[in-house]
Amino acid sequence: MSLQHFSTKDRILYAAEELFAQQGFASTSLRQVTSRADVNIAAVNYHFGSKDNLVNEVFRRRMDVMSAQRLDALHRALETAPGQLEPILAAFVEPALAMAQDRHGGGAFIRVIARTYAENNDSLRKFLSDQYGHVLREFAKAIAGCVPGLGKEELYWRLDFLSGALTYAMADFGLIKRPSGVSEATHRQRAAQALIRFAAAGFQAEAH
Amino acid sequence: MSLQHFSTKDRILYAAEELFAQQGFASTSLRQVTSRADVNIAAVNYHFGSKDNLVNEVFRRRMDVMSAQRLDALHRALETAPGQLEPILAAFVEPALAMAQDRHGGGAFIRVIARTYAENNDSLRKFLSDQYGHVLREFAKAIAGCVPGLGKEELYWRLDFLSGALTYAMADFGLIKRPSGVSEATHRQRAAQALIRFAAAGFQAEAH
DNA sequence: GTCTATATGCAGATAGAC
DNA sequence: GTCTATCTGCATATAGAC
């Protein structure tokens, strides 16, 4: 992505996001960030105060958007297709898909999310749980309404499975390589459809 | 885990595995490793040559065991329960579960695996795909035998979803916290059962 | 095999000129 | 807001005594 039209602060955010996606937080140095952003090394501390705070800001910028999109889509699904499971799952999956296809660097952010699960950054996990936990709880409630026999523990397991599968698939960690005749967008759309089908069947499976 | 009965080399391997699981590869310093292992800092380079090579050796030690267990279990399942999907999925999931419950530090290794997906270490990913790719291909073939109508692309998507869900759940990344009245072993066993049910239904879902 | 001591380099952060 | 220069600390790695 070309950064030349953005402010110093935004250039740092974009560059940091891309490098965090490629290398993780710990192995990305601020020197790499400022070099890619083509700004001076001292600018990071001037604009963000510290590396940790830069990490938080990279997160907040995207996560607010994605959470709002998920909740919007969920509320629309509950209104227009009450009692149906697949539209609810689509409301959860598709904003991640849209982010992954975003032309303004959102694709990197999906991989940043995947990294966050792996890097055991306690303060970041607490931040995410505090700020965005209510989104997951709303989805849990909506899904429970579609699968009435499902126990609470089982429901939460299955939400974890969905999150894991989504993270893994959207971050391109898996086996599937995009065939050369298929566009990036089409490829991801198929992945999302496949995941929604897979998870819908999984949520509706009888518990032992 | 108490390391006092092990050789210097093994103490380093155990200590590195635990720290890699907690913090990732990049943010774990050799000083932390040797301090936890209670050996001298120079011992790492004496026994392993470099930090990168230590990472590889941490991997190889566990991965060979887990892959062999998976294939053994798969072959037993195909013999004793031909045509059944759940025993095949159990053969995939349960060795990861067993590793997570291993008293000799294997639990840390499951989290190390999760990290590997997130850290974009190309040489490590190539190593894994070269050394252990045939295991996944055998499972794909076995599952295809149980779900005859399933297209190849759909099959591989679903294997990715299973891997993602397994990694995520076994590495304790998700929402589910172990209730205080339930033992670690029971908790993980329930997770494995829940995942097998979820994935079996998912694999058998009709593709659109 | 294990130690001390050290070489070399890069990290995050900041002071202060412009 | 942005720069140069620099402080301080820890990283990997190695040389060489025991």
Coordinates of C-alpha atoms (C1' of nucleotides) in Angstrom, one line a residue:
Chain A
M1 CA 0.0 0.0 0.0
S2 CA 1.2 3.5 -0.9
L3 CA 1.4 5.6 2.2
Q4 CA 2.5 8.9 0.7
H5 CA -0.8 10.7 1.0
F6 CA -1.3 10.1 4.7
S7 CA -0.2 12.0 7.7
T8 CA 2.8 10.8 9.7
K9 CA 0.6 9.3 12.3
D10 CA -1.5 7.3 9.8
R11 CA 1.6 6.2 7.9
I12 CA 2.9 4.8 11.2
L13 CA -0.4 3.0 11.9
Y14 CA -0.5 1.4 8.4
A15 CA 3.1 0.4 8.4
A16 CA 2.9 -1.1 11.9
E17 CA -0.2 -3.1 11.0
E18 CA 1.5 -4.6 8.0
L19 CA 4.6 -5.5 9.9
F20 CA 2.7 -6.8 12.9
A21 CA 0.8 -9.1 10.5
Q22 CA 3.9 -10.4 8.9
Q23 CA 6.2 -10.7 11.9
G24 CA 4.2 -10.4 15.1
F25 CA 4.4 -7.7 17.6
A26 CA 7.5 -8.8 19.4
S27 CA 9.8 -9.2 16.4
T28 CA 8.7 -6.0 14.8
S29 CA 11.0 -3.1 15.8
L30 CA 10.0 0.5 15.8
R31 CA 12.9 1.1 13.5
Q32 CA 11.3 -1.2 10.9
V33 CA 8.0 0.6 11.3
T34 CA 9.4 4.1 10.9
S35 CA 11.6 3.0 8.0
R36 CA 8.6 1.5 6.1
A37 CA 6.4 4.5 7.0
D38 CA 9.3 6.7 5.9
V39 CA 9.2 8.8 9.0
N40 CA 11.7 9.5 11.7
I41 CA 12.3 7.1 14.5
A42 CA 11.4 9.6 17.1
A43 CA 7.9 10.2 15.6
V44 CA 6.5 7.0 17.1
N45 CA 7.2 8.2 20.6
Y46 CA 6.0 11.6 19.8
H47 CA 2.6 10.4 18.4
F48 CA 2.0 7.2 20.4
G49 CA 4.1 7.5 23.5
S50 CA 5.3 3.9 23.5
K51 CA 5.3 0.7 21.4
D52 CA 2.7 -0.9 23.6
N53 CA 0.3 2.0 23.0
L54 CA 1.0 1.8 19.3
V55 CA -0.2 -1.8 19.4
N56 CA -3.4 -0.8 21.1
E57 CA -4.1 1.9 18.6
V58 CA -3.5 -0.4 15.7
F59 CA -6.2 -2.6 17.2
R60 CA -8.8 -0.1 18.1
R61 CA -8.8 1.5 14.6
R62 CA -10.1 -1.7 13.0
M63 CA -11.9 -3.5 15.8
D64 CA -14.4 -0.8 16.4
V65 CA -15.5 -1.0 12.8
M66 CA -15.7 -4.8 12.6
S67 CA -17.6 -5.1 15.8
A68 CA -20.2 -2.5 14.7
Q69 CA -20.6 -4.3 11.4
R70 CA -21.1 -7.6 13.1
L71 CA -23.8 -6.2 15.4
D72 CA -25.5 -4.4 12.6
A73 CA -25.6 -7.5 10.5
L74 CA -26.8 -9.5 13.5
H75 CA -29.7 -7.2 14.2
R76 CA -30.7 -7.2 10.6
A77 CA -30.6 -11.0 10.5
L78 CA -32.7 -11.3 13.6
E79 CA -35.3 -9.0 12.1
T80 CA -35.5 -10.3 8.5
A81 CA -34.9 -14.0 9.1
P82 CA -35.9 -14.8 12.7
G83 CA -35.1 -18.3 13.9
Q84 CA -32.6 -19.0 11.1
L85 CA -29.1 -19.9 12.1
E86 CA -27.1 -19.3 8.9
P87 CA -27.8 -15.6 8.6
I88 CA -26.6 -15.2 12.2
L89 CA -23.4 -17.0 11.4
A90 CA -23.0 -15.0 8.2
A91 CA -23.3 -11.8 10.4
F92 CA -20.3 -13.1 12.4
V93 CA -18.2 -14.3 9.5
E94 CA -18.8 -11.8 6.7
P95 CA -17.4 -8.6 8.4
A96 CA -14.2 -10.5 8.9
L97 CA -14.3 -11.4 5.2
A98 CA -15.0 -7.8 4.3
M99 CA -12.0 -6.7 6.4
A100 CA -9.8 -9.3 4.8
Q101 CA -10.7 -7.8 1.4
D102 CA -10.4 -4.2 2.4
R103 CA -8.2 -2.2 0.0
H104 CA -7.0 0.0 2.8
G105 CA -4.8 -2.6 4.5
G106 CA -7.6 -4.4 6.5
G107 CA -6.3 -7.8 5.2
A108 CA -3.2 -7.4 7.3
F109 CA -5.4 -6.7 10.3
I110 CA -7.1 -10.1 10.1
R111 CA -3.6 -11.7 10.4
V112 CA -2.9 -9.3 13.3
I113 CA -5.9 -10.8 15.1
A114 CA -4.7 -14.3 14.5
R115 CA -1.4 -13.3 16.0
T116 CA -3.0 -11.9 19.1
Y117 CA -4.4 -15.2 20.0
A118 CA -0.9 -16.7 19.9
E119 CA 1.1 -14.0 21.5
N120 CA 0.1 -14.1 25.1
N121 CA -0.2 -10.4 25.6
D122 CA -2.3 -10.3 28.8
S123 CA -3.0 -6.6 28.7
L124 CA -4.1 -6.8 25.1
R125 CA -6.4 -9.8 25.7
K126 CA -8.0 -8.0 28.7
F127 CA -8.5 -4.9 26.5
L128 CA -10.2 -7.0 23.8
S129 CA -12.4 -8.9 26.3
D130 CA -13.4 -5.7 28.0
Q131 CA -14.1 -3.7 24.9
Y132 CA -15.6 -6.3 22.6
G133 CA -16.8 -9.2 24.8
H134 CA -20.4 -8.0 24.6
V135 CA -20.4 -8.7 20.9
L136 CA -19.7 -12.4 21.4
R137 CA -22.3 -12.5 24.1
E138 CA -25.0 -11.1 21.8
F139 CA -24.1 -13.7 19.2
A140 CA -24.3 -16.5 21.8
K141 CA -27.7 -15.4 22.7
A142 CA -28.9 -15.2 19.1
I143 CA -27.5 -18.7 18.3
A144 CA -29.1 -20.2 21.5
G145 CA -32.4 -18.9 20.2
C146 CA -32.0 -21.0 17.1
V147 CA -30.8 -24.2 18.7
P148 CA -33.0 -24.5 21.8
G149 CA -31.8 -27.9 23.1
L150 CA -28.2 -26.8 23.2
G151 CA -26.5 -26.5 26.7
K152 CA -24.6 -23.4 27.6
E153 CA -21.3 -25.1 27.9
E154 CA -21.7 -26.8 24.5
L155 CA -22.8 -23.5 23.0
Y156 CA -19.6 -21.8 24.1
W157 CA -17.4 -24.6 23.0
R158 CA -18.9 -24.4 19.6
L159 CA -18.5 -20.6 19.5
D160 CA -14.8 -21.2 20.2
F161 CA -14.6 -23.7 17.4
L162 CA -16.2 -21.2 15.0
S163 CA -13.7 -18.5 16.1
G164 CA -10.8 -20.8 15.7
A165 CA -11.9 -22.0 12.2
L166 CA -12.6 -18.4 11.1
T167 CA -9.3 -17.0 12.3
Y168 CA -7.4 -19.9 10.8
A169 CA -9.1 -19.7 7.4
M170 CA -9.2 -15.9 7.1
A171 CA -5.5 -15.6 8.0
D172 CA -4.5 -18.0 5.3
F173 CA -2.9 -20.5 7.6
G174 CA -4.4 -23.6 6.1
L175 CA -3.9 -26.0 3.3
I176 CA -6.0 -24.4 0.8
K177 CA -4.2 -22.3 -1.8
R178 CA -6.1 -20.1 -4.1
P179 CA -6.3 -21.7 -7.5
S180 CA -4.8 -19.4 -10.1
G181 CA -8.0 -18.9 -12.1
V182 CA -9.9 -17.6 -9.1
S183 CA -9.8 -14.1 -7.8
E184 CA -8.8 -13.3 -4.2
A185 CA -12.3 -12.0 -3.5
T186 CA -14.1 -15.1 -4.9
H187 CA -11.8 -17.4 -3.1
R188 CA -12.5 -15.7 0.3
Q189 CA -16.2 -15.7 -0.5
R190 CA -16.2 -19.4 -1.0
A191 CA -14.3 -19.9 2.2
A192 CA -16.9 -17.9 4.1
Q193 CA -19.8 -19.8 2.5
A194 CA -18.1 -23.1 3.3
L195 CA -17.5 -22.1 6.9
I196 CA -21.0 -20.9 7.4
R197 CA -22.3 -24.3 6.1
F198 CA -19.9 -26.2 8.2
A199 CA -20.5 -24.3 11.4
A200 CA -24.3 -24.3 10.9
A201 CA -24.3 -28.1 10.8
G202 CA -21.9 -28.2 13.7
F203 CA -24.1 -26.0 15.9
Q204 CA -27.1 -28.1 15.1
A205 CA -25.4 -31.4 15.9
E206 CA -26.9 -33.2 18.9
A207 CA -24.7 -33.2 22.0
H208 CA -23.9 -36.6 23.4
Chain B
M1 CA 8.0 -29.1 35.8
S2 CA 11.1 -30.0 37.8
L3 CA 14.1 -30.2 35.5
Q4 CA 16.7 -31.2 38.0
H5 CA 17.0 -34.9 36.9
F6 CA 17.7 -34.1 33.3
S7 CA 20.8 -33.4 31.3
T8 CA 21.8 -29.9 30.4
K9 CA 20.6 -30.4 26.9
D10 CA 17.2 -31.8 27.9
R11 CA 16.8 -29.1 30.5
I12 CA 17.3 -26.5 27.8
L13 CA 14.7 -28.2 25.6
Y14 CA 12.0 -28.3 28.3
A15 CA 12.6 -24.8 29.4
A16 CA 12.6 -23.5 25.9
E17 CA 9.4 -25.3 25.1
E18 CA 7.6 -23.8 28.1
L19 CA 8.8 -20.3 27.4
F20 CA 8.0 -20.5 23.7
A21 CA 4.5 -21.6 24.7
Q22 CA 4.1 -18.6 27.0
Q23 CA 5.7 -15.9 25.1
G24 CA 6.4 -17.0 21.5
F25 CA 9.7 -17.6 19.9
A26 CA 10.7 -14.0 19.2
S27 CA 10.2 -12.6 22.6
T28 CA 11.9 -15.4 24.4
S29 CA 15.5 -14.7 25.0
L30 CA 18.2 -17.4 25.4
R31 CA 18.9 -15.8 28.7
Q32 CA 15.4 -16.6 29.9
V33 CA 15.8 -20.1 28.7
T34 CA 19.1 -20.8 30.4
S35 CA 18.0 -19.1 33.5
R36 CA 14.9 -21.3 33.8
A37 CA 16.9 -24.4 32.9
D38 CA 19.5 -23.4 35.4
V39 CA 22.4 -23.8 33.0
N40 CA 24.9 -21.3 31.7
I41 CA 24.1 -19.0 28.9
A42 CA 26.9 -20.4 26.7
A43 CA 25.4 -23.9 26.9
V44 CA 22.7 -23.2 24.3
N45 CA 25.2 -22.4 21.6
Y46 CA 27.4 -25.3 22.7
H47 CA 24.5 -27.9 22.4
F48 CA 22.3 -26.3 19.7
G49 CA 24.5 -24.0 17.7
S50 CA 21.9 -21.2 17.4
K51 CA 18.5 -20.1 18.6
D52 CA 16.9 -21.1 15.3
N53 CA 18.2 -24.6 15.6
L54 CA 16.9 -24.8 19.1
V55 CA 13.4 -23.9 17.9
N56 CA 13.6 -26.7 15.3
E57 CA 14.7 -29.3 17.9
V58 CA 11.9 -28.3 20.2
F59 CA 9.5 -29.1 17.4
R60 CA 11.0 -32.3 16.1
R61 CA 11.0 -33.9 19.6
R62 CA 7.1 -33.7 19.9
M63 CA 5.9 -33.7 16.4
D64 CA 7.3 -37.1 15.4
V65 CA 5.5 -38.7 18.4
M66 CA 2.1 -37.0 17.7
S67 CA 2.1 -37.8 14.0
A68 CA 2.9 -41.4 14.6
Q69 CA 0.1 -41.6 17.2
R70 CA -2.4 -40.0 14.8
L71 CA -1.5 -42.4 12.0
D72 CA -1.7 -45.4 14.3
A73 CA -5.1 -44.4 15.6
L74 CA -6.3 -43.7 12.0
H75 CA -5.3 -47.2 10.8
R76 CA -6.9 -48.8 13.8
A77 CA -10.1 -46.8 13.2
L78 CA -10.2 -47.7 9.5
E79 CA -9.9 -51.4 10.5
T80 CA -12.3 -51.6 13.5
A81 CA -14.9 -49.1 12.4
P82 CA -14.8 -48.8 8.6
G83 CA -17.0 -46.2 7.0
Q84 CA -17.5 -44.3 10.3
L85 CA -16.5 -40.7 10.4
E86 CA -16.2 -39.9 14.1
P87 CA -13.5 -42.5 14.9
I88 CA -11.4 -40.9 12.1
L89 CA -11.8 -37.5 13.6
A90 CA -11.0 -38.9 17.0
A91 CA -7.8 -40.2 15.6
F92 CA -6.9 -36.7 14.6
V93 CA -8.0 -34.9 17.7
E94 CA -7.1 -37.2 20.5
P95 CA -3.3 -37.3 20.1
A96 CA -3.4 -33.6 20.4
L97 CA -5.5 -34.0 23.5
A98 CA -3.1 -36.6 24.9
M99 CA -0.2 -34.3 24.2
A100 CA -1.9 -31.4 26.0
Q101 CA -2.3 -33.6 29.0
D102 CA 1.2 -35.1 28.9
R103 CA 2.9 -34.8 32.3
H104 CA 6.3 -34.2 30.6
G105 CA 5.6 -30.8 29.3
G106 CA 3.6 -31.7 26.2
G107 CA 0.9 -29.3 27.1
A108 CA 3.3 -26.4 26.4
F109 CA 4.0 -27.9 23.0
I110 CA 0.3 -27.6 21.9
R111 CA 0.6 -23.9 22.5
V112 CA 3.9 -23.8 20.6
I113 CA 2.0 -25.3 17.6
A114 CA -0.6 -22.6 17.8
R115 CA 2.1 -20.0 17.8
T116 CA 3.7 -21.5 14.8
Y117 CA 0.7 -20.8 12.7
A118 CA 0.7 -17.2 13.8
E119 CA 4.4 -16.5 13.5
N120 CA 5.2 -16.4 9.9
N121 CA 8.3 -18.5 10.1
D122 CA 8.6 -19.6 6.5
S123 CA 11.4 -22.1 7.0
L124 CA 9.5 -23.7 9.9
R125 CA 6.3 -23.9 7.9
K126 CA 8.1 -25.5 5.1
F127 CA 9.8 -28.0 7.4
L128 CA 6.4 -28.9 8.9
S129 CA 4.7 -29.3 5.5
D130 CA 7.6 -31.4 4.2
Q131 CA 7.9 -33.6 7.2
Y132 CA 4.2 -34.0 8.2
G133 CA 2.1 -33.2 5.2
H134 CA 1.5 -36.9 4.4
V135 CA -0.3 -37.3 7.7
L136 CA -2.9 -34.7 6.6
R137 CA -3.3 -36.3 3.2
E138 CA -4.0 -39.7 4.8
F139 CA -6.7 -38.2 6.9
A140 CA -8.2 -36.4 3.9
K141 CA -8.4 -39.7 2.0
A142 CA -10.0 -41.5 5.0
I143 CA -12.6 -38.7 5.5
A144 CA -13.4 -38.7 1.8
G145 CA -14.2 -42.4 2.0
C146 CA -16.9 -41.6 4.6
V147 CA -18.5 -38.6 2.9
P148 CA -18.6 -39.7 -0.8
G149 CA -20.5 -36.7 -2.2
L150 CA -18.0 -34.2 -0.9
G151 CA -15.9 -32.3 -3.4
K152 CA -12.2 -32.0 -3.0
E153 CA -12.1 -28.3 -2.4
E154 CA -14.9 -28.5 0.1
L155 CA -13.1 -31.4 1.9
Y156 CA -9.9 -29.4 2.2
W157 CA -11.7 -26.3 3.5
R158 CA -13.3 -28.4 6.1
L159 CA -10.0 -29.9 7.2
D160 CA -8.7 -26.4 7.6
F161 CA -11.7 -25.5 9.8
L162 CA -11.1 -28.6 11.9
S163 CA -7.4 -27.7 12.3
G164 CA -8.2 -24.2 13.3
A165 CA -10.8 -25.2 15.8
L166 CA -8.6 -27.8 17.3
T167 CA -5.6 -25.5 17.6
Y168 CA -7.7 -22.8 19.1
A169 CA -9.5 -25.0 21.6
M170 CA -6.5 -27.0 22.7
A171 CA -4.3 -24.0 23.1
D172 CA -6.9 -22.4 25.5
F173 CA -7.4 -19.3 23.4
G174 CA -11.1 -19.3 23.6
L175 CA -13.9 -18.2 25.9
I176 CA -14.3 -21.4 27.8
K177 CA -12.7 -21.3 31.2
R178 CA -12.5 -24.6 33.1
P179 CA -15.1 -24.7 35.9
S180 CA -13.4 -25.0 39.3
G181 CA -15.0 -28.3 40.0
V182 CA -13.7 -30.0 36.9
S183 CA -10.3 -31.4 36.4
E184 CA -8.0 -30.3 33.7
A185 CA -8.1 -33.8 32.1
T186 CA -11.9 -34.0 32.2
H187 CA -12.2 -30.5 30.8
R188 CA -10.0 -31.3 27.8
Q189 CA -11.8 -34.6 27.2
R190 CA -15.1 -32.8 27.0
A191 CA -13.6 -30.3 24.6
A192 CA -12.3 -33.1 22.4
Q193 CA -15.7 -34.8 22.4
A194 CA -17.5 -31.6 21.6
L195 CA -15.1 -30.9 18.8
I196 CA -15.5 -34.4 17.3
R197 CA -19.3 -34.0 17.3
F198 CA -19.2 -30.5 15.9
A199 CA -16.8 -31.4 13.1
A200 CA -18.5 -34.7 12.2
A201 CA -21.7 -32.8 11.6
G202 CA -19.8 -30.1 9.7
F203 CA -18.1 -32.6 7.4
Q204 CA -21.4 -34.3 6.6
A205 CA -23.2 -31.0 5.8
E206 CA -24.4 -30.7 2.2
A207 CA -22.4 -28.3 0.2
H208 CA -24.4 -25.6 -1.5
Chain C
dG1 C1' 31.2 -29.8 29.2
dT2 C1' 30.9 -25.8 31.7
dC3 C1' 32.3 -21.5 33.1
dT4 C1' 33.7 -16.0 32.8
dA5 C1' 34.3 -12.3 30.1
dT6 C1' 33.5 -9.9 26.3
dA7 C1' 32.6 -8.6 21.3
dT8 C1' 29.1 -6.6 18.5
dG9 C1' 24.8 -4.9 17.4
dC10 C1' 20.1 -3.4 17.8
dA11 C1' 16.4 -2.4 20.8
dG12 C1' 13.2 1.4 23.0
dA13 C1' 13.2 5.8 24.7
dT14 C1' 14.4 10.8 25.2
dA15 C1' 16.8 15.5 25.1
dG16 C1' 17.2 19.4 22.8
dA17 C1' 18.0 22.0 18.3
dC18 C1' 15.3 23.7 14.5
Chain D
dG1 C1' 6.0 18.3 14.3
dT2 C1' 10.3 16.7 12.9
dC3 C1' 15.0 16.1 13.2
dT4 C1' 20.0 14.4 15.0
dA5 C1' 22.4 12.5 18.5
dT6 C1' 22.7 9.8 22.3
dC7 C1' 21.5 7.2 26.7
dT8 C1' 20.9 2.7 28.5
dG9 C1' 20.0 -1.9 28.4
dC10 C1' 19.7 -6.5 26.6
dA11 C1' 20.2 -9.5 22.7
dT12 C1' 23.1 -13.4 20.3
dA13 C1' 27.2 -15.2 19.8
dT14 C1' 32.1 -16.5 20.8
dA15 C1' 36.9 -16.9 22.8
dG16 C1' 39.5 -19.0 25.9
dA17 C1' 40.4 -20.6 30.9
dC18 C1' 39.3 -24.5 33.7

